[in-house]
mmCIF file of C-alpha atoms in Angstrom:
data_model
loop_
_atom_site.group_PDB
_atom_site.id
_atom_site.type_symbol
_atom_site.label_atom_id
_atom_site.label_comp_id
_atom_site.label_asym_id
_atom_site.label_seq_id
_atom_site.Cartn_x
_atom_site.Cartn_y
_atom_site.Cartn_z
ATOM 1 C CA MET A 19 0.001 0.000 0.001
ATOM 2 C CA GLU A 20 1.240 3.480 -0.804
ATOM 3 C CA MET A 21 -0.610 6.253 1.037
ATOM 4 C CA HIS A 22 -4.009 6.914 2.573
ATOM 5 C CA LEU A 23 -5.722 10.258 2.191
ATOM 6 C CA PHE A 24 -5.928 10.843 5.967
ATOM 7 C CA HIS A 25 -2.469 9.671 7.072
ATOM 8 C CA GLU A 26 0.947 11.134 6.295
ATOM 9 C CA HIS A 27 2.981 7.893 6.312
ATOM 10 C CA PRO A 28 2.861 4.819 4.050
ATOM 11 C CA LEU A 29 0.717 1.944 5.349
ATOM 12 C CA VAL A 30 1.706 -1.705 4.986
ATOM 13 C CA PHE A 31 -0.608 -4.694 4.755
ATOM 14 C CA VAL A 32 -0.320 -6.944 7.840
ATOM 15 C CA GLU A 33 -1.741 -10.434 7.427
ATOM 16 C CA ASP A 34 -0.853 -12.011 10.789
ATOM 17 C CA GLN A 35 -2.295 -10.422 13.942
ATOM 18 C CA SER A 36 0.053 -12.326 16.260
ATOM 19 C CA ASN A 37 0.144 -9.803 19.105
ATOM 20 C CA GLU A 38 -2.836 -11.176 20.994
ATOM 21 C CA GLY A 39 -1.908 -9.373 24.218
ATOM 22 C CA GLU A 40 -2.121 -5.929 22.616
ATOM 23 C CA LYS A 41 -5.394 -4.804 21.107
ATOM 24 C CA ALA A 42 -5.297 -2.654 18.026
ATOM 25 C CA TYR A 43 -8.202 -0.390 17.117
ATOM 26 C CA CYS A 44 -9.193 0.780 13.661
ATOM 27 C CA SER A 45 -8.515 4.497 13.246
ATOM 28 C CA ALA A 46 -11.535 4.776 10.945
ATOM 29 C CA CYS A 47 -14.388 2.992 12.713
ATOM 30 C CA GLY A 48 -12.910 2.560 16.195
ATOM 31 C CA ASP A 49 -13.551 -1.202 16.421
ATOM 32 C CA VAL A 50 -10.979 -3.774 17.517
ATOM 33 C CA ILE A 51 -8.908 -5.213 14.681
ATOM 34 C CA SER A 52 -8.709 -9.001 14.546
ATOM 35 C CA ASP A 53 -8.336 -9.651 10.814
ATOM 36 C CA PRO A 54 -5.556 -8.632 8.412
ATOM 37 C CA CYS A 55 -5.310 -4.853 8.212
ATOM 38 C CA PHE A 56 -3.221 -1.905 7.062
ATOM 39 C CA SER A 57 -0.826 -0.441 9.649
ATOM 40 C CA CYS A 58 1.626 2.431 9.925
ATOM 41 C CA ALA A 59 5.196 1.450 10.774
ATOM 42 C CA PHE A 60 5.791 4.680 12.693
ATOM 43 C CA TYR A 61 2.586 5.343 14.647
ATOM 44 C CA ASN A 62 -0.268 3.421 16.229
ATOM 45 C CA TYR A 63 -2.453 3.858 13.165
ATOM 46 C CA HIS A 64 -4.449 0.912 11.771
ATOM 47 C CA LEU A 65 -7.255 0.468 9.262
ATOM 48 C CA HIS A 66 -9.567 -2.442 8.581
ATOM 49 C CA ASN A 67 -9.340 -3.552 4.976
ATOM 50 C CA ASN A 68 -12.926 -2.380 4.318
ATOM 51 C CA CYS A 69 -12.339 0.976 5.997
ATOM 52 C CA ALA A 70 -9.143 1.546 4.031
ATOM 53 C CA LEU A 71 -10.976 0.855 0.780
ATOM 54 C CA ALA A 72 -14.065 2.941 1.568
ATOM 55 C CA PRO A 73 -14.935 5.131 -1.467
ATOM 56 C CA HIS A 74 -14.218 8.843 -1.257
ATOM 57 C CA THR A 75 -17.646 9.718 -2.590
ATOM 58 C CA ILE A 76 -21.143 8.222 -2.619
ATOM 59 C CA SER A 77 -23.765 9.965 -4.684
ATOM 60 C CA SER A 78 -26.863 9.400 -2.532
ATOM 61 C CA HIS A 79 -28.337 7.634 0.456
ATOM 62 C CA PRO A 80 -32.004 6.484 0.715
ATOM 63 C CA LEU A 81 -32.453 7.860 4.232
ATOM 64 C CA HIS A 82 -31.480 11.346 3.108
ATOM 65 C CA PRO A 83 -32.949 11.721 -0.413
ATOM 66 C CA GLN A 84 -33.303 15.514 -0.372
ATOM 67 C CA HIS A 85 -29.566 16.026 -1.052
ATOM 68 C CA SER A 86 -26.916 14.201 -3.033
ATOM 69 C CA GLY A 87 -23.156 13.961 -2.765
ATOM 70 C CA PHE A 88 -21.566 12.552 0.392
ATOM 71 C CA PHE A 89 -17.840 12.915 0.936
ATOM 72 C CA LEU A 90 -15.615 10.938 3.268
ATOM 73 C CA ARG A 91 -14.205 13.054 6.095
ATOM 74 C CA GLU A 92 -11.385 12.445 8.540
ATOM 75 C CA ARG A 93 -12.164 11.630 12.145
ATOM 76 C CA PRO A 94 -12.275 14.762 14.351
ATOM 77 C CA ARG A 95 -9.085 15.907 16.023
ATOM 78 C CA PRO A 96 -8.824 15.734 19.838
ATOM 79 C CA GLY A 97 -10.823 18.579 21.365
ATOM 80 C CA ASN A 98 -12.961 19.072 18.289
ATOM 81 C CA ARG A 99 -16.677 18.446 18.111
ATOM 82 C CA VAL A 100 -17.712 14.784 17.932
ATOM 83 C CA TYR A 101 -20.638 14.206 15.555
ATOM 84 C CA GLY A 102 -23.609 11.944 16.029
ATOM 85 C CA CYS A 103 -24.368 9.407 13.326
ATOM 86 C CA ALA A 104 -27.772 9.897 11.699
ATOM 87 C CA LEU A 105 -28.279 6.120 11.486
ATOM 88 C CA CYS A 106 -26.956 4.621 14.739
ATOM 89 C CA LYS A 107 -27.158 7.925 16.729
ATOM 90 C CA GLU A 108 -23.864 7.109 18.454
ATOM 91 C CA LYS A 109 -21.192 9.771 18.864
ATOM 92 C CA ARG A 110 -17.763 8.369 18.048
ATOM 93 C CA ASN A 111 -14.376 9.586 16.850
ATOM 94 C CA MET A 112 -14.183 7.922 13.448
ATOM 95 C CA PHE A 113 -14.323 8.472 9.688
ATOM 96 C CA PHE A 114 -17.712 9.694 8.550
ATOM 97 C CA TYR A 115 -19.577 10.871 5.472
ATOM 98 C CA GLU A 116 -20.651 14.484 5.397
ATOM 99 C CA LEU A 117 -22.938 16.123 2.875
ATOM 100 C CA ASN A 118 -20.946 18.695 0.973
ATOM 101 C CA LEU A 119 -22.997 21.334 -0.812
ATOM 102 C CA GLU A 120 -20.131 22.174 -3.165
ATOM 103 C CA ARG A 121 -19.640 19.006 -5.174
ATOM 104 C CA GLY A 122 -16.114 17.959 -5.912
ATOM 105 C CA SER A 123 -14.581 19.753 -2.918
ATOM 106 C CA TYR A 124 -13.103 17.505 -0.263
ATOM 107 C CA SER A 125 -12.119 20.221 2.154
ATOM 108 C CA CYS A 126 -14.918 22.810 2.101
ATOM 109 C CA MET A 127 -17.339 22.490 5.034
ATOM 110 C CA LYS A 128 -20.247 24.778 4.262
ATOM 111 C CA SER A 129 -22.953 25.475 6.784
ATOM 112 C CA GLY A 130 -26.380 24.170 5.918
ATOM 113 C CA CYS A 131 -27.012 20.456 6.079
ATOM 114 C CA ASN A 132 -25.475 18.588 9.026
ATOM 115 C CA TYR A 133 -26.369 15.084 7.942
ATOM 116 C CA ILE A 134 -23.570 12.810 9.218
ATOM 117 C CA VAL A 135 -23.169 9.067 8.697
ATOM 118 C CA HIS A 136 -20.452 6.766 10.075
ATOM 119 C CA VAL A 137 -18.446 5.037 7.374
ATOM 120 C CA ASN A 138 -19.493 1.540 8.431
ATOM 121 C CA CYS A 139 -23.141 2.586 8.841
ATOM 122 C CA ALA A 140 -23.235 4.179 5.383
ATOM 123 C CA LEU A 141 -21.654 1.153 3.709
ATOM 124 C CA GLU A 142 -23.428 -1.538 5.722
ATOM 125 C CA ASP A 143 -25.717 -2.510 2.849
ATOM 126 C CA GLU A 144 -24.661 -2.013 -0.784
ATOM 127 C CA ARG A 145 -28.287 -1.473 -1.778
ATOM 128 C CA PHE A 146 -28.305 1.777 0.201
ATOM 129 C CA TYR A 147 -25.670 3.721 -1.714
ATOM 130 C CA VAL A 148 -24.116 4.329 -5.118
ATOM 131 C CA VAL A 149 -20.384 4.885 -5.489
ATOM 132 C CA VAL A 150 -19.606 7.878 -7.679
ATOM 133 C CA GLU A 151 -16.184 6.476 -8.518
ATOM 134 C CA ARG A 152 -14.511 3.473 -6.985
ATOM 135 C CA GLU A 153 -11.234 4.842 -5.652
ATOM 136 C CA SER A 154 -8.657 2.653 -3.982
ATOM 137 C CA GLN A 155 -7.413 5.006 -1.297
ATOM 138 C CA CYS A 156 -4.663 2.572 -0.410
ATOM 139 C CA GLU A 157 -2.911 2.978 -3.744
ATOM 140 C CA GLU A 158 -1.803 5.954 -5.756
ATOM 141 C CA LEU A 159 -3.502 4.723 -8.906
ATOM 142 C CA TYR A 160 -7.114 5.922 -8.992
ATOM 143 C CA GLY A 161 -7.243 5.918 -12.773
ATOM 144 C CA SER A 162 -4.711 6.506 -15.478
ATOM 145 C CA SER A 163 -4.130 9.638 -17.530
ATOM 146 C CA ALA A 164 -4.567 7.763 -20.813
ATOM 147 C CA GLU A 165 -8.265 7.285 -20.022
ATOM 148 C CA SER A 166 -8.910 10.960 -20.773
ATOM 149 C CA THR A 167 -8.011 10.729 -24.471
ATOM 150 C CA GLN A 168 -10.965 10.465 -26.848
ATOM 151 C CA SER A 169 -9.318 8.291 -29.511
ATOM 152 C CA SER A 170 -7.843 4.857 -28.972
ATOM 153 C CA ILE A 171 -4.232 4.691 -27.809
ATOM 154 C CA THR A 172 -1.803 2.219 -29.362
ATOM 155 C CA ARG A 173 1.355 0.995 -27.691
ATOM 156 C CA VAL A 174 4.610 1.172 -29.634
ATOM 157 C CA VAL A 175 7.525 -1.024 -28.637
ATOM 158 C CA GLU A 176 10.199 0.474 -30.884
ATOM 159 C CA MET A 177 10.649 3.722 -32.757
ATOM 160 C CA GLU A 178 11.158 2.987 -36.430
ATOM 161 C CA GLU A 179 12.914 6.264 -37.167
ATOM 162 C CA GLU A 180 14.493 9.168 -35.317
ATOM 163 C CA THR A 181 11.933 11.979 -35.349
ATOM 164 C CA ASP A 182 11.160 14.953 -33.136
ATOM 165 C CA ARG A 183 8.357 13.325 -31.169
ATOM 166 C CA ARG A 184 7.535 14.731 -27.762
ATOM 167 C CA CYS A 185 5.419 13.212 -25.034
ATOM 168 C CA ASP A 186 2.175 15.165 -24.657
ATOM 169 C CA GLY A 187 2.288 14.523 -20.922
ATOM 170 C CA CYS A 188 5.736 15.701 -19.795
ATOM 171 C CA MET A 189 6.872 17.385 -23.057
ATOM 172 C CA LEU A 190 10.164 15.462 -23.078
ATOM 173 C CA PRO A 191 11.297 13.471 -26.149
ATOM 174 C CA VAL A 192 9.653 10.060 -26.412
ATOM 175 C CA SER A 193 11.894 7.062 -25.910
ATOM 176 C CA THR A 194 11.691 3.542 -27.315
ATOM 177 C CA LEU A 195 8.467 2.726 -25.458
ATOM 178 C CA PHE A 196 5.456 4.992 -25.850
ATOM 179 C CA TYR A 197 1.794 5.239 -26.795
ATOM 180 C CA TYR A 198 0.357 7.125 -29.737
ATOM 181 C CA CYS A 199 -3.105 7.992 -31.010
ATOM 182 C CA SER A 200 -4.386 5.627 -33.702
ATOM 183 C CA GLU A 201 -5.960 8.505 -35.655
ATOM 184 C CA SER A 202 -3.582 9.157 -38.563
ATOM 185 C CA GLU A 203 -3.770 12.975 -38.354
ATOM 186 C CA CYS A 204 -3.422 13.173 -34.565
ATOM 187 C CA HIS A 205 0.145 13.628 -33.337
ATOM 188 C CA PHE A 206 -0.481 12.598 -29.754
ATOM 189 C CA TYR A 207 2.245 10.640 -27.929
ATOM 190 C CA LEU A 208 2.680 9.502 -24.330
ATOM 191 C CA HIS A 209 5.489 7.800 -22.490
ATOM 192 C CA LYS A 210 4.292 4.570 -20.916
ATOM 193 C CA HIS A 211 4.976 6.118 -17.503
ATOM 194 C CA CYS A 212 2.960 9.262 -18.300
ATOM 195 C CA ALA A 213 0.062 7.221 -19.687
ATOM 196 C CA GLU A 214 -0.191 5.322 -16.403
ATOM 197 C CA LEU A 215 -0.031 8.325 -14.058
ATOM 198 C CA PRO A 216 -2.607 8.340 -11.237
ATOM 199 C CA ARG A 217 -5.357 10.906 -11.671
ATOM 200 C CA VAL A 218 -5.322 11.553 -7.923
ATOM 201 C CA LYS A 219 -2.421 10.971 -5.557
ATOM 202 C CA ARG A 220 -1.168 12.278 -2.268
ATOM 203 C CA HIS A 221 1.860 14.476 -2.866
ATOM 204 C CA TRP A 222 4.576 15.375 -0.380
ATOM 205 C CA PHE A 223 4.397 19.052 -1.393
ATOM 206 C CA ARG A 224 1.973 20.631 1.096
ATOM 207 C CA GLN A 225 0.928 17.087 2.128
ATOM 208 C CA SER A 226 -2.155 17.373 -0.048
ATOM 209 C CA PRO A 227 -4.038 15.413 -2.705
ATOM 210 C CA ALA A 228 -2.745 16.190 -6.198
ATOM 211 C CA ASN A 229 -5.248 16.133 -9.068
ATOM 212 C CA LEU A 230 -4.063 15.414 -12.594
ATOM 213 C CA ASP A 231 -5.189 17.943 -15.197
ATOM 214 C CA SER A 232 -4.734 17.598 -18.943
ATOM 215 C CA ARG A 233 -5.386 21.150 -20.074
ATOM 216 C CA SER A 234 -3.082 22.020 -22.962
ATOM 217 C CA PHE A 235 -1.305 24.944 -21.309
ATOM 218 C CA THR A 236 -0.262 26.227 -17.893
ATOM 219 C CA TYR A 237 2.506 27.986 -15.946
ATOM 220 C CA CYS A 238 4.353 25.779 -13.452
ATOM 221 C CA ASP A 239 4.576 27.454 -10.048
ATOM 222 C CA LEU A 240 7.698 25.472 -9.070
ATOM 223 C CA CYS A 241 10.058 25.616 -12.067
ATOM 224 C CA LEU A 242 8.525 28.907 -13.277
ATOM 225 C CA ARG A 243 8.174 27.746 -16.881
ATOM 226 C CA TYR A 244 5.312 27.870 -19.376
ATOM 227 C CA CYS A 245 4.289 24.292 -20.057
ATOM 228 C CA SER A 246 2.110 22.232 -22.332
ATOM 229 C CA GLY A 247 0.904 18.781 -21.406
ATOM 230 C CA PHE A 248 -0.314 17.340 -18.120
ATOM 231 C CA PHE A 249 0.153 18.861 -14.696
ATOM 232 C CA TYR A 250 -0.956 18.303 -11.128
ATOM 233 C CA GLU A 251 -3.053 20.829 -9.231
ATOM 234 C CA ILE A 252 -1.927 20.911 -5.576
ATOM 235 C CA ARG A 253 -3.918 23.253 -3.332
ATOM 236 C CA GLY A 254 -4.198 25.985 -5.939
ATOM 237 C CA LEU A 255 -0.708 25.546 -7.440
ATOM 238 C CA ASP A 256 -0.091 24.177 -10.931
ATOM 239 C CA VAL A 257 2.866 21.768 -11.023
ATOM 240 C CA CYS A 258 4.210 20.304 -14.291
ATOM 241 C CA LEU A 259 4.888 16.573 -14.485
ATOM 242 C CA ARG A 260 8.658 17.063 -14.394
ATOM 243 C CA CYS A 261 8.452 18.866 -11.045
ATOM 244 C CA ALA A 262 5.693 16.625 -9.692
ATOM 245 C CA GLU A 263 7.927 13.566 -10.155
ATOM 246 C CA VAL A 264 10.686 15.015 -7.937
ATOM 247 C CA ARG A 265 10.805 13.572 -4.415
ATOM 248 C CA ASP A 266 11.313 15.686 -1.288
ATOM 249 C CA VAL A 267 14.629 13.862 -0.620
ATOM 250 C CA ILE A 268 16.707 13.042 -3.690
ATOM 251 C CA GLU A 269 19.981 11.381 -4.548
ATOM 252 C CA PHE A 270 21.444 13.524 -7.304
ATOM 253 C CA GLN A 271 24.163 12.132 -9.553
ATOM 254 C CA GLY A 272 25.917 15.496 -9.773
ATOM 255 C CA HIS A 273 26.448 15.736 -6.010
ATOM 256 C CA GLU A 274 27.869 13.353 -3.414
ATOM 257 C CA HIS A 275 25.295 14.014 -0.653
ATOM 258 C CA LEU A 276 21.525 13.718 -0.405
ATOM 259 C CA LEU A 277 19.494 16.839 -1.187
ATOM 260 C CA PHE A 278 16.498 17.852 0.942
ATOM 261 C CA TYR A 279 13.636 20.133 -0.045
ATOM 262 C CA ASP A 280 13.674 23.367 1.969
ATOM 263 C CA PHE A 281 10.688 25.697 1.621
ATOM 264 C CA LYS A 282 12.660 28.587 3.139
ATOM 265 C CA CYS A 283 15.806 28.108 1.042
ATOM 266 C CA ARG A 284 16.890 31.335 -0.646
ATOM 267 C CA GLU A 285 20.444 30.365 -1.646
ATOM 268 C CA ARG A 286 21.440 30.707 -5.288
ATOM 269 C CA CYS A 287 21.145 27.586 -7.422
ATOM 270 C CA ASN A 288 24.441 25.845 -8.209
ATOM 271 C CA GLY A 289 23.062 24.766 -11.570
ATOM 272 C CA CYS A 290 22.077 28.126 -13.088
ATOM 273 C CA GLY A 291 23.224 30.732 -10.551
ATOM 274 C CA ALA A 292 19.722 32.186 -10.129
ATOM 275 C CA ASP A 293 17.783 32.792 -6.937
ATOM 276 C CA PRO A 294 15.139 30.124 -6.241
ATOM 277 C CA GLY A 295 11.450 30.778 -6.762
ATOM 278 C CA PRO A 296 8.941 31.599 -4.011
ATOM 279 C CA TYR A 297 8.567 27.935 -3.017
ATOM 280 C CA GLY A 298 12.163 27.204 -2.068
ATOM 281 C CA ALA A 299 14.707 24.759 -3.439
ATOM 282 C CA PHE A 300 16.670 21.611 -2.643
ATOM 283 C CA ARG A 301 19.797 21.947 -0.537
ATOM 284 C CA CYS A 302 22.497 19.749 0.898
ATOM 285 C CA GLY A 303 22.566 19.303 4.671
ATOM 286 C CA LYS A 304 26.357 18.904 4.729
ATOM 287 C CA CYS A 305 27.505 21.683 2.397
ATOM 288 C CA SER A 306 26.222 24.791 0.622
ATOM 289 C CA PHE A 307 25.044 23.004 -2.539
ATOM 290 C CA THR A 308 21.574 24.149 -3.761
ATOM 291 C CA LEU A 309 19.376 23.234 -6.727
ATOM 292 C CA ASP A 310 16.114 24.834 -7.816
ATOM 293 C CA PHE A 311 13.193 23.084 -9.529
ATOM 294 C CA LYS A 312 14.114 24.575 -12.903
ATOM 295 C CA CYS A 313 17.494 22.818 -13.006
ATOM 296 C CA LEU A 314 16.210 19.591 -11.471
ATOM 297 C CA SER A 315 13.652 19.277 -14.282
ATOM 298 C CA LEU A 316 16.146 19.759 -17.140
ATOM 299 C CA PRO A 317 16.367 16.874 -19.636
ATOM 300 C CA GLN A 318 19.575 14.851 -19.263
ATOM 301 C CA SER A 319 20.204 14.763 -23.010
ATOM 302 C CA VAL A 320 18.911 16.733 -25.993
ATOM 303 C CA VAL A 321 19.284 16.894 -29.780
ATOM 304 C CA HIS A 322 20.191 20.223 -31.387
ATOM 305 C CA LYS A 323 21.136 21.284 -34.903
ATOM 306 C CA ILE A 324 24.567 22.566 -33.774
ATOM 307 C CA ASP A 325 25.810 18.999 -33.371
ATOM 308 C CA GLN A 326 25.129 15.648 -35.006
ATOM 309 C CA HIS A 327 25.323 13.821 -31.668
ATOM 310 C CA GLN A 328 23.269 14.035 -28.516
ATOM 311 C CA LEU A 329 24.250 16.799 -26.120
ATOM 312 C CA ASN A 330 24.472 15.733 -22.492
ATOM 313 C CA LEU A 331 23.785 17.870 -19.444
ATOM 314 C CA THR A 332 27.135 18.438 -17.725
ATOM 315 C CA TYR A 333 27.637 19.628 -14.148
ATOM 316 C CA HIS A 334 31.343 20.526 -14.006
ATOM 317 C CA ASP A 335 33.800 21.997 -16.483
ATOM 318 C CA ASP A 336 37.453 21.307 -15.680
ATOM 319 C CA ASN A 337 38.771 22.681 -18.966
ATOM 320 C CA ASP A 338 40.733 25.921 -18.473
ATOM 321 C CA TYR A 339 41.084 26.643 -22.189
ATOM 322 C CA SER A 340 39.303 29.981 -22.719
ATOM 323 C CA LYS A 341 37.853 29.126 -26.157
ATOM 324 C CA HIS A 342 36.197 26.017 -24.708
ATOM 325 C CA LEU A 343 34.312 28.195 -22.190
ATOM 326 C CA HIS A 344 32.368 30.059 -24.890
ATOM 327 C CA CYS A 345 28.831 29.039 -25.807
ATOM 328 C CA ASP A 346 28.732 27.732 -29.382
ATOM 329 C CA ILE A 347 25.305 29.312 -29.953
ATOM 330 C CA CYS A 348 25.369 32.812 -28.420
ATOM 331 C CA GLU A 349 29.219 33.000 -28.397
ATOM 332 C CA VAL A 350 29.178 34.485 -24.910
ATOM 333 C CA LYS A 351 31.641 33.137 -22.350
ATOM 334 C CA ARG A 352 30.144 30.559 -20.012
ATOM 335 C CA ASP A 353 30.553 30.451 -16.244
ATOM 336 C CA ARG A 354 32.530 27.246 -15.725
ATOM 337 C CA SER A 355 30.874 26.655 -12.357
ATOM 338 C CA LEU A 356 27.382 26.423 -13.894
ATOM 339 C CA TRP A 357 25.713 23.617 -15.848
ATOM 340 C CA TYR A 358 25.880 23.360 -19.633
ATOM 341 C CA TYR A 359 25.158 20.936 -22.478
ATOM 342 C CA CYS A 360 28.060 19.442 -24.399
ATOM 343 C CA CYS A 361 29.094 16.781 -26.883
ATOM 344 C CA SER A 362 32.139 14.898 -25.637
ATOM 345 C CA ILE A 363 32.989 13.768 -29.201
ATOM 346 C CA CYS A 364 32.898 17.130 -30.977
ATOM 347 C CA ASP A 365 33.670 19.338 -27.965
ATOM 348 C CA THR A 366 30.511 21.364 -28.628
ATOM 349 C CA SER A 367 29.121 23.216 -25.587
ATOM 350 C CA ALA A 368 26.294 25.683 -24.942
ATOM 351 C CA HIS A 369 24.160 27.285 -22.238
ATOM 352 C CA PRO A 370 21.025 25.292 -21.318
ATOM 353 C CA ASP A 371 18.801 28.242 -22.244
ATOM 354 C CA CYS A 372 20.498 28.548 -25.646
ATOM 355 C CA ILE A 373 20.030 24.832 -26.346
ATOM 356 C CA LEU A 374 16.457 24.542 -25.103
ATOM 357 C CA GLY A 375 15.132 27.937 -26.184
ATOM 358 C CA GLU A 376 12.866 30.289 -24.294
ATOM 359 C CA PHE A 377 9.876 27.927 -24.151
ATOM 360 C CA PRO A 378 11.264 24.369 -24.268
ATOM 361 C CA PHE A 379 8.174 22.710 -22.836
ATOM 362 C CA LEU A 380 5.503 24.388 -24.941
ATOM 363 C CA LYS A 381 4.263 22.340 -27.886
ATOM 364 C CA TYR A 382 4.164 24.213 -31.180
ATOM 365 C CA GLY A 383 0.698 24.294 -32.678
ATOM 366 C CA ILE A 384 -1.268 23.864 -29.444
ATOM 367 C CA THR A 385 -4.673 25.532 -29.501
ATOM 368 C CA LEU A 386 -5.760 27.826 -26.684
ATOM 369 C CA SER A 387 -9.502 28.228 -26.348
ATOM 370 C CA PRO A 388 -10.878 31.719 -25.526
ATOM 371 C CA ARG A 389 -13.132 30.391 -22.768
ATOM 372 C CA TYR A 390 -10.050 29.451 -20.739
ATOM 373 C CA TRP A 391 -7.184 31.786 -21.570
ATOM 374 C CA HIS A 392 -8.053 34.929 -23.469
ATOM 375 C CA THR A 393 -10.762 37.250 -24.744
ATOM 376 C CA HIS A 394 -10.161 36.954 -28.493
ATOM 377 C CA ARG A 395 -13.288 35.650 -30.205
ATOM 378 C CA HIS A 396 -11.437 32.764 -31.935
ATOM 379 C CA ASP A 397 -9.012 30.067 -30.825
ATOM 380 C CA VAL A 398 -5.343 31.082 -30.934
ATOM 381 C CA GLN A 399 -2.348 28.822 -31.560
ATOM 382 C CA PHE A 400 1.235 28.872 -30.292
ATOM 383 C CA HIS A 401 3.933 28.908 -33.003
ATOM 384 C CA ARG A 402 7.705 29.169 -33.235
ATOM 385 C CA LYS A 403 7.604 32.128 -35.631
ATOM 386 C CA ALA A 404 5.423 33.901 -38.179
ATOM 387 C CA GLU A 405 6.098 34.180 -41.894
ATOM 388 C CA GLY A 406 7.123 37.669 -42.981
ATOM 389 C CA TYR A 407 7.644 38.822 -39.357
ATOM 390 C CA PRO A 408 4.454 40.902 -38.966
ATOM 391 C CA ASN A 409 4.112 43.441 -36.174
ATOM 392 C CA CYS A 410 2.962 42.377 -32.703
ATOM 393 C CA LEU A 411 -0.581 43.495 -31.907
ATOM 394 C CA PHE A 412 0.498 44.736 -28.454
ATOM 395 C CA CYS A 413 4.081 46.072 -28.559
ATOM 396 C CA GLY A 414 4.206 46.955 -32.285
ATOM 397 C CA GLN A 415 7.623 45.261 -32.767
ATOM 398 C CA ARG A 416 8.403 42.663 -35.440
ATOM 399 C CA CYS A 417 7.481 39.103 -34.410
ATOM 400 C CA ARG A 418 10.874 37.377 -34.642
ATOM 401 C CA ARG A 419 10.344 34.926 -31.768
ATOM 402 C CA GLU A 420 7.529 32.691 -30.460
ATOM 403 C CA ILE A 421 4.059 34.013 -31.193
ATOM 404 C CA VAL A 422 0.365 33.297 -30.803
ATOM 405 C CA LYS A 423 -1.865 33.829 -33.798
ATOM 406 C CA CYS A 424 -5.515 33.318 -34.594
ATOM 407 C CA ALA A 425 -6.479 29.851 -35.794
ATOM 408 C CA GLU A 426 -8.825 31.443 -38.357
ATOM 409 C CA SER A 427 -6.988 32.154 -41.612
ATOM 410 C CA THR A 428 -9.079 35.269 -42.279
ATOM 411 C CA CYS A 429 -8.205 36.898 -38.909
ATOM 412 C CA ASN A 430 -4.945 38.884 -38.548
ATOM 413 C CA TYR A 431 -4.682 38.557 -34.734
ATOM 414 C CA ILE A 432 -0.974 37.933 -33.974
ATOM 415 C CA ALA A 433 1.290 38.818 -31.048
ATOM 416 C CA HIS A 434 4.459 37.860 -29.236
ATOM 417 C CA PHE A 435 3.684 35.074 -26.802
ATOM 418 C CA GLU A 436 5.023 37.030 -23.817
ATOM 419 C CA CYS A 437 3.117 40.197 -24.783
ATOM 420 C CA TRP A 438 -0.065 38.144 -25.097
ATOM 421 C CA TRP A 439 0.520 36.292 -21.805
ATOM 422 C CA HIS A 440 1.093 39.450 -19.756
ATOM 423 C CA ARG A 441 -2.250 40.845 -20.937
ATOM 424 C CA LEU A 442 -4.333 37.859 -19.865
#
């Protein structure tokens, strides 16, 4: 078992209840545990199998037909009000179902209806309730991201040719194992890992449920990049898949010690030299080494037209030759203490930003609907550049870098991406 919604540590399945002298009580229903259960290895926290697998949501109950939507709530904290069950009338500290007048919210407790039902009372007879969605709270996988695609997804074992395919989940190049849409004109690809992502999981950041969203465009609040693809929404923050996959304690190949996430860290990043964002960075407990989310989410290898081979992310440069320290794209001297991409065969090297570009994780051609992102009457699309370099609608300068333009061929709406974004 991975995690449970109401407990901060992983729970393990215990088959043998051999400690007969010590009674264990279920933290959900309060009854003595005698059968195999789930237990925390750190605290006296146990769950019956049925209680651990209780659905998050039931749509209705026959004894309370005037409202619909019941959501599982955590047992009250010590000193808080203890509720009485509407079925058995007993007041107990346990998991319970509460009517929530704002559907879909698991934390909002609006005043109004106080109908409360114990978890075991509500689920006592399967004829009395309907599960909105069967969710195994004991595992991270509540449903996979591939289920949200409208067309059928086909699994590919090998890539037949080297092409610029990017995963529509994490926006990194697809490897030798991926899924693609069977519709011939749809260029939709997913890594196997991204296709099997849980739609809901408990994330270490803010110790909150993370909900997978597949909107085509967002701004990651951790790495501070514009991103296409999937992301997780964590208590109001949008987190791209690359950042969401990072653990709170990591073993990084470019450093000899473990790195720990520190919300208050304000030290400059050893990868890029920049100050971390508002949500901290990873630092070493034994030395002054620091990494921000932006550098941690960089791809380890990339393909670029300046070299025929793959360029690998490199953490140290021991070459003192001055010509070697110049970026082969912008021709500006590099800081040898900062990260760069290089080809060990051709001795090509360049800044990460020069290799990846200004928007490395935005998919060219994505469509942005006006009901979500902007006030233009038509859909707009993101593109690398515009033919003829027309003037930007907002700043009036020539559009020589990434732009958004109207999807309708008869409409001349066009602007720099950054100018457009800052006016949303």
